[in-house]
Short mmCIF file of C-alpha atoms and ligand atoms in Angstrom, two decimals:
data_model
loop_
_atom_site.label_atom_id
_atom_site.label_comp_id
_atom_site.label_asym_id
_atom_site.label_seq_id
_atom_site.Cartn_x
_atom_site.Cartn_y
_atom_site.Cartn_z
CA MET R 108 107.48 50.69 87.64
CA ALA R 109 109.23 51.79 91.12
CA MET R 110 112.50 53.94 90.78
CA THR R 111 115.42 53.24 92.55
CA ALA R 112 117.72 55.91 95.06
CA LEU R 113 121.29 55.37 94.86
CA VAL R 114 121.91 56.95 98.85
CA THR R 115 125.81 57.36 99.74
CA GLY R 116 126.49 58.03 103.64
CA ALA R 117 123.17 55.91 104.28
CA SER R 118 124.72 53.99 107.08
CA ALA R 119 124.01 56.82 109.55
CA GLY R 120 122.45 60.36 109.96
CA LEU R 121 121.38 62.68 107.40
CA GLY R 122 121.71 59.62 104.87
CA ALA R 123 119.90 57.07 106.59
CA GLU R 124 117.25 59.54 107.08
CA LEU R 125 117.04 60.55 103.32
CA ALA R 126 116.66 56.49 102.73
CA ARG R 127 113.36 56.21 104.56
CA GLN R 128 112.43 58.78 103.46
CA LEU R 129 112.76 57.94 99.79
CA ALA R 130 111.94 54.02 100.78
CA ALA R 131 108.52 55.70 102.16
CA ASP R 132 107.79 57.10 98.71
CA GLY R 133 108.34 53.88 97.29
CA PHE R 134 112.07 54.35 95.95
CA ARG R 135 114.17 50.65 95.41
CA LEU R 136 117.28 51.86 97.00
CA VAL R 137 120.98 51.28 96.78
CA LEU R 138 122.81 51.85 100.30
CA VAL R 139 126.41 53.15 100.36
CA ALA R 140 128.68 53.17 103.35
CA ARG R 141 131.37 51.52 104.59
CA ASP R 142 129.67 49.71 107.15
CA ARG R 143 128.26 46.81 105.76
CA ALA R 144 126.52 45.74 109.11
CA ARG R 145 125.01 49.03 109.69
CA LEU R 146 123.79 49.16 106.13
CA GLU R 147 122.50 45.70 106.21
CA ALA R 148 120.38 46.48 108.85
CA LEU R 149 118.82 50.16 107.58
CA ALA R 150 118.40 47.56 104.30
CA ALA R 151 115.98 44.70 106.73
CA SER R 152 114.22 47.34 108.47
CA LEU R 153 112.73 48.92 105.15
CA ALA R 154 109.83 47.41 103.67
CA VAL R 155 111.43 48.44 99.59
CA PRO R 156 113.92 46.15 97.80
CA CYS R 157 117.14 47.17 99.06
CA GLU R 158 121.14 46.72 97.33
CA VAL R 159 123.60 46.91 99.56
CA LEU R 160 127.12 48.48 98.30
CA PRO R 161 130.01 48.59 100.74
CA ALA R 162 132.21 51.46 99.67
CA ASP R 163 135.12 53.93 100.96
CA LEU R 164 134.46 56.78 98.44
CA THR R 165 138.11 58.02 99.43
CA VAL R 166 139.27 54.75 97.94
CA PRO R 167 139.60 54.89 94.02
CA ASP R 168 138.52 51.17 93.13
CA ASP R 169 135.14 51.32 95.86
CA LEU R 170 134.46 55.09 94.30
CA GLN R 171 134.63 53.37 90.48
CA ARG R 172 132.45 50.34 91.60
CA VAL R 173 129.87 52.98 92.72
CA ALA R 174 130.30 54.70 89.42
CA ALA R 175 129.85 51.56 87.50
CA ARG R 176 126.67 50.82 89.15
CA LEU R 177 125.10 54.40 88.40
CA ALA R 178 126.09 53.99 85.07
CA ASP R 179 124.67 50.39 84.28
CA PRO R 180 122.10 50.80 81.78
CA ALA R 181 120.57 47.35 82.78
CA ARG R 182 119.36 49.27 86.46
CA PRO R 183 118.71 52.73 85.95
CA VAL R 184 119.20 54.89 88.91
CA ASP R 185 116.57 57.57 89.37
CA VAL R 186 118.05 59.45 91.82
CA LEU R 187 121.46 60.21 93.32
CA VAL R 188 121.63 61.01 96.51
CA SER R 189 125.70 62.18 97.74
CA ASN R 190 125.43 62.73 101.11
CA ALA R 191 128.50 60.98 102.30
CA GLY R 192 131.13 63.25 104.70
CA PHE R 193 133.30 64.21 107.60
CA GLY R 194 134.54 67.27 108.63
CA ILE R 195 138.07 67.81 110.76
CA ALA R 196 137.79 69.35 114.09
CA ALA R 197 141.79 70.74 113.47
CA GLU R 198 141.73 73.50 111.22
CA LEU R 199 144.22 73.95 108.21
CA ALA R 200 147.29 75.29 110.06
CA ASP R 201 147.31 72.07 112.22
CA SER R 202 145.85 69.43 110.28
CA ASP R 203 146.77 66.05 108.59
CA PRO R 204 147.46 66.49 104.65
CA ALA R 205 146.12 62.92 104.30
CA ASP R 206 143.02 63.53 106.31
CA GLU R 207 142.63 67.12 103.98
CA ARG R 208 142.99 64.95 100.81
CA ARG R 209 140.24 62.86 101.55
CA LEU R 210 137.86 65.39 102.78
CA LEU R 211 138.22 66.94 99.45
CA GLU R 212 138.13 63.38 97.44
CA LEU R 213 134.85 62.42 99.87
CA LEU R 214 132.87 66.19 99.74
CA ALA R 215 134.09 66.79 96.53
CA TRP R 216 135.88 64.58 93.75
CA ALA R 217 132.61 61.27 95.00
CA PRO R 218 130.04 63.46 94.32
CA LEU R 219 131.95 65.57 90.58
CA ARG R 220 132.41 61.39 89.80
CA LEU R 221 129.35 60.13 90.94
CA SER R 222 127.34 62.68 88.87
CA GLN R 223 129.34 62.38 85.88
CA ALA R 224 128.70 58.15 86.02
CA ALA R 225 124.91 59.11 86.80
CA LEU R 226 124.10 61.52 84.03
CA PRO R 227 123.93 59.69 80.63
CA GLY R 228 121.76 57.13 81.24
CA MET R 229 119.66 60.07 82.91
CA LEU R 230 120.21 62.05 79.50
CA VAL R 231 119.08 59.15 77.70
CA ARG R 232 116.03 58.70 79.97
CA GLY R 233 115.02 62.26 80.14
CA ARG R 234 114.76 62.10 83.43
CA GLY R 235 116.86 62.15 87.02
CA GLY R 236 117.63 63.94 89.88
CA ILE R 237 120.60 64.47 92.15
CA LEU R 238 120.54 65.74 95.53
CA THR R 239 124.08 67.44 96.98
CA VAL R 240 124.15 67.18 100.43
CA ALA R 241 126.19 70.39 101.28
CA SER R 242 126.42 72.58 103.68
CA LEU R 243 125.79 76.45 104.49
CA ALA R 244 129.36 76.38 105.62
CA GLY R 245 130.00 76.16 101.84
CA LEU R 246 128.89 80.12 101.57
CA LEU R 247 131.42 80.70 104.65
CA PRO R 248 134.83 81.39 104.82
CA THR R 249 135.25 78.91 107.54
CA GLY R 250 137.97 76.54 105.84
CA SER R 251 138.85 73.17 103.91
CA TYR R 252 135.41 71.57 104.97
CA ALA R 253 133.68 74.88 103.96
CA ALA R 254 136.05 74.89 100.63
CA ALA R 255 135.15 71.71 99.31
CA LYS R 256 131.33 72.30 100.50
CA ALA R 257 131.42 75.34 97.88
CA HIS R 258 132.85 73.38 95.32
CA ALA R 259 129.65 70.64 95.48
CA ILE R 260 127.59 73.76 95.76
CA ALA R 261 128.76 75.06 92.30
CA LEU R 262 129.04 71.71 90.59
CA SER R 263 125.53 71.08 91.77
CA ARG R 264 124.08 74.42 90.27
CA SER R 265 126.44 74.24 87.07
CA ILE R 266 123.81 70.62 86.51
CA ALA R 267 120.88 71.98 87.44
CA ALA R 268 121.26 75.16 84.98
CA GLN R 269 123.11 73.59 81.97
CA HIS R 270 120.48 69.91 82.42
CA ARG R 271 116.97 70.99 83.31
CA ALA R 272 115.91 71.18 79.99
CA ASP R 273 117.07 68.11 79.40
CA GLY R 274 115.02 66.63 81.99
CA ILE R 275 117.36 66.29 84.89
CA ARG R 276 116.42 68.15 88.67
CA ALA R 277 119.96 69.04 90.86
CA THR R 278 119.50 70.11 93.74
CA ALA R 279 122.20 71.25 96.68
CA LEU R 280 120.91 70.67 100.17
CA LEU R 281 122.51 73.20 102.72
CA PRO R 282 122.24 72.34 106.17
CA GLY R 283 123.32 74.26 109.46
CA PHE R 284 124.11 72.02 112.45
CA VAL R 285 121.80 68.87 112.04
CA ARG R 286 121.71 66.51 115.00
CA THR R 287 123.55 63.49 113.37
CA GLU R 288 126.89 61.28 114.42
CA PHE R 289 129.04 63.70 112.72
CA HIS R 290 130.21 65.88 115.47
CA GLU R 291 130.98 63.04 117.78
CA ARG R 292 132.83 61.61 114.93
CA MET R 293 135.12 64.59 114.71
CA GLY R 294 135.15 64.39 118.61
CA LEU R 295 133.28 67.06 119.58
CA ARG R 296 130.53 67.81 121.55
CA ARG R 297 127.28 69.98 120.58
CA THR R 298 128.46 72.13 123.98
CA GLY R 299 129.59 75.44 122.38
CA VAL R 300 126.40 76.05 120.07
CA PRO R 301 123.33 76.96 121.46
CA ALA R 302 120.82 73.77 121.74
CA ILE R 303 118.41 76.01 119.05
CA ALA R 304 120.85 75.93 116.12
CA TRP R 305 119.98 72.07 115.83
CA ALA R 306 118.13 70.80 113.48
CA ASP R 307 116.55 67.40 113.17
CA ALA R 308 117.69 65.21 110.30
CA ALA R 309 114.33 64.22 109.97
CA ASP R 310 113.57 67.58 108.84
CA VAL R 311 116.37 68.59 106.57
CA ALA R 312 116.18 65.49 104.98
CA ARG R 313 112.94 66.00 104.27
CA GLU R 314 113.29 69.63 102.94
CA GLY R 315 116.09 68.46 100.60
CA LEU R 316 113.66 65.70 99.07
CA ALA R 317 110.95 68.21 98.85
CA GLY R 318 113.67 70.82 97.02
CA LEU R 319 114.96 67.88 94.75
CA ARG R 320 110.91 67.09 94.03
CA ARG R 321 110.44 71.34 93.13
CA GLY R 322 113.05 71.40 90.87
CA ARG R 323 114.89 73.95 93.46
CA ALA R 324 118.88 74.57 93.12
CA VAL R 325 119.75 75.62 96.51
CA VAL R 326 117.71 74.43 99.30
CA VAL R 327 118.99 76.16 102.47
CA SER R 328 117.06 73.66 105.12
CA ASP R 329 115.53 75.21 108.28
CA TRP R 330 113.51 78.44 109.29
CA ARG R 331 116.68 79.62 111.45
CA TYR R 332 119.26 79.26 108.28
CA ARG R 333 116.56 80.96 105.81
CA LEU R 334 116.75 83.86 108.24
CA VAL R 335 120.24 83.79 108.53
CA ARG R 336 121.65 83.41 104.90
CA PRO R 337 120.10 86.84 103.61
CA VAL R 338 122.16 88.68 106.55
CA LEU R 339 125.59 86.26 105.40
CA PRO R 340 126.77 88.37 102.48
CA LEU R 341 126.80 91.63 104.85
CA VAL R 342 129.09 90.25 107.81
CA PRO R 343 132.57 90.76 107.32
CA ASP R 344 134.76 87.97 106.10
CA ARG R 345 136.84 87.86 109.26
CA MET R 346 133.75 87.76 111.64
CA LEU R 347 132.30 85.11 109.66
CA GLY R 348 135.94 83.29 109.70
CA ARG R 349 135.29 83.00 112.92
CA TRP R 350 132.82 80.25 113.17
CA THR R 351 134.72 76.85 112.49
CA MET R 352 134.63 73.84 114.81
CA ARG R 353 136.63 75.41 117.46
CA ARG R 354 133.14 76.51 118.94
CA LEU R 355 132.30 73.02 119.52
CA ASP R 356 133.49 71.58 123.01
CA PRO R 357 136.06 69.19 122.80
CA ARG R 358 134.53 65.59 123.96
N1 LIG S 602 125.42 67.15 110.47
C1 LIG S 602 125.68 68.84 110.22
O1 LIG S 602 125.58 69.01 111.22
C2 LIG S 602 125.80 68.53 109.63
C3 LIG S 602 125.78 70.24 108.79
C4 LIG S 602 125.77 70.51 107.28
C5 LIG S 602 126.10 69.36 106.51
N2 LIG S 602 126.21 68.36 107.17
C6 LIG S 602 126.59 67.24 105.88
O2 LIG S 602 126.06 66.21 106.03
C7 LIG S 602 126.14 64.67 105.09
C8 LIG S 602 125.85 63.44 106.13
O3 LIG S 602 126.35 63.75 107.28
P1 LIG S 602 125.97 63.27 109.35
O4 LIG S 602 125.90 64.76 109.43
O5 LIG S 602 124.50 62.81 108.63
O6 LIG S 602 126.83 62.57 109.43
P2 LIG S 602 126.91 61.23 110.00
O7 LIG S 602 125.99 60.82 111.16
O8 LIG S 602 128.42 61.12 110.64
O9 LIG S 602 126.92 60.36 108.35
C9 LIG S 602 128.16 60.27 107.72
C10 LIG S 602 128.11 59.18 106.60
O10 LIG S 602 128.56 59.25 105.74
C11 LIG S 602 129.29 58.13 105.95
N3 LIG S 602 130.82 58.06 105.17
C12 LIG S 602 131.70 58.55 105.97
N4 LIG S 602 133.09 58.55 105.31
C13 LIG S 602 132.61 57.89 104.46
C14 LIG S 602 133.60 57.46 103.36
N5 LIG S 602 134.87 57.24 103.11
N6 LIG S 602 132.71 56.53 102.02
C15 LIG S 602 131.65 56.19 102.30
N7 LIG S 602 130.69 56.83 103.22
C16 LIG S 602 131.32 57.79 104.39
C17 LIG S 602 129.29 57.52 106.86
O11 LIG S 602 129.13 56.08 106.56
P3 LIG S 602 130.69 54.58 107.28
O12 LIG S 602 131.13 55.12 108.57
O13 LIG S 602 129.87 53.78 106.88
O14 LIG S 602 131.30 55.16 105.90
C18 LIG S 602 127.95 57.90 106.93
O15 LIG S 602 126.78 57.13 106.96
C19 LIG S 602 127.94 64.88 105.21
O16 LIG S 602 128.43 65.15 103.56
C20 LIG S 602 127.83 66.32 106.47
O17 LIG S 602 129.30 67.04 105.79
C21 LIG S 602 126.10 67.51 107.85
#
């Protein structure tokens, strides 16, 4: 019988790409994001049964609806992909506290709550996968986005470590810069960061799903960032801390 994957942030960018690749692997899909029309268009373009579940994951009732869908024993979800996210262009001293709260809720609380909802059924079935799209920023001292992603990485690693023997795979995917709508939605251009630093969403999604299949706890996507990663602990925090969104030019 075909397996089912639930993908958050499936209306655009990496989430849409992850959904397409899961569909190509034969997964049925539950597509989650705020934009119903875009989710429906994606569902119509895929050759597998798709459920469209519009939700703003920073709204408690919406998050609870998605959690309830994951926990429904009558409609098991085999793979959870926690991918929805956004960034804030302003730094902590200047940003809006309401935006910071939404950021933390979407990047840290939602993956925790959805993993918590998915796990009991996966444990009963003795199998399941959780792919959390974090960021290489989660390894850096670059602000509140990085801190929220660090939480997501630590949680995903914990699930991998504590439930591997139960048949559960958990992978934290750590992309560097990826060509999606992410920076445009923040009101930023891609200039300011060299063209070579930008990865394709399809490649990043492929590496994340391959890592999940292989049971890798942490996947740094793209060879360029895999080269950079071992050097990061050698670089002083005050230098790493400059790698904020300020490097990108406003639109
Ligand atoms: N692009 C990069 O350079 C990069 C690098 C490292 C990590 N990441 C991470 O990759 C993930 C995907 O981002 P992306 O690059 O694909 O960005 P994107 O193209 O802007 O897509 C973001 C997705 O998240 C959804 N979303 C945003 N707010 C939401 C909310 N409150 N509730 C539900 N869904 C919401 C959006 O859909 P709706 O607007 O329809 O809700 C959209 O589907 C994020 O977690 C991001 O932090 C991106």
